[in-house]
Short mmCIF file of C-alpha atoms in Angstrom, two decimals:
data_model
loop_
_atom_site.label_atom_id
_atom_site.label_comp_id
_atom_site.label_asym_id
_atom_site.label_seq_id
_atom_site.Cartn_x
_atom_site.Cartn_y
_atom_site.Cartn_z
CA UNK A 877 0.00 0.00 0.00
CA UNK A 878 3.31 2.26 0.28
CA UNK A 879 3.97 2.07 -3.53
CA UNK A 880 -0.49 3.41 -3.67
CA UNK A 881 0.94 6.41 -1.64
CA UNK A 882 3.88 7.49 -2.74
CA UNK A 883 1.65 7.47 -6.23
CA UNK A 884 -0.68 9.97 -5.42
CA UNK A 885 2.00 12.20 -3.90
CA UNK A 886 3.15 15.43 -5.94
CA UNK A 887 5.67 14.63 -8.70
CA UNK A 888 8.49 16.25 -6.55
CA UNK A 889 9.45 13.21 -4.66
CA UNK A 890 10.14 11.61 -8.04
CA UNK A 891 12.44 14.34 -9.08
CA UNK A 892 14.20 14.27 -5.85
CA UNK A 893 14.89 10.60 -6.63
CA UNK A 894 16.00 11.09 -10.28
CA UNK A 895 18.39 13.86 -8.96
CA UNK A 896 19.75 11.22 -6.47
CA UNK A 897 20.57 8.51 -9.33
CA UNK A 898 23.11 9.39 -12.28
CA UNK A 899 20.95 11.53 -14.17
CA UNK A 900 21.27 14.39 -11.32
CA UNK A 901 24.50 15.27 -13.17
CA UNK A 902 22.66 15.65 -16.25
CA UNK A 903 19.40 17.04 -14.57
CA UNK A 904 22.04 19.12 -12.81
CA UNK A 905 23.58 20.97 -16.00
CA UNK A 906 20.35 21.47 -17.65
CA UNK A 907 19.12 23.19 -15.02
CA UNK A 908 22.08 25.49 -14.72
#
């Protein structure tokens, strides 16, 4: 039922995790 959750949550929990895996670098410099 945690998956359910996290789901429904904004979008900015995903983004934190992207940023935490190897794209941050790339998320990183496009955001620069």
């Amino acid at each position: 039922r945690l998956f359910e959750h996290l789901r429904e949550p904004a979008p900015q929990f995903r983004i934190d995790r992207v940023l935490d895996g190897p794209a941050a670098t790339h998320v990183r410099y496009v955001r620069q």
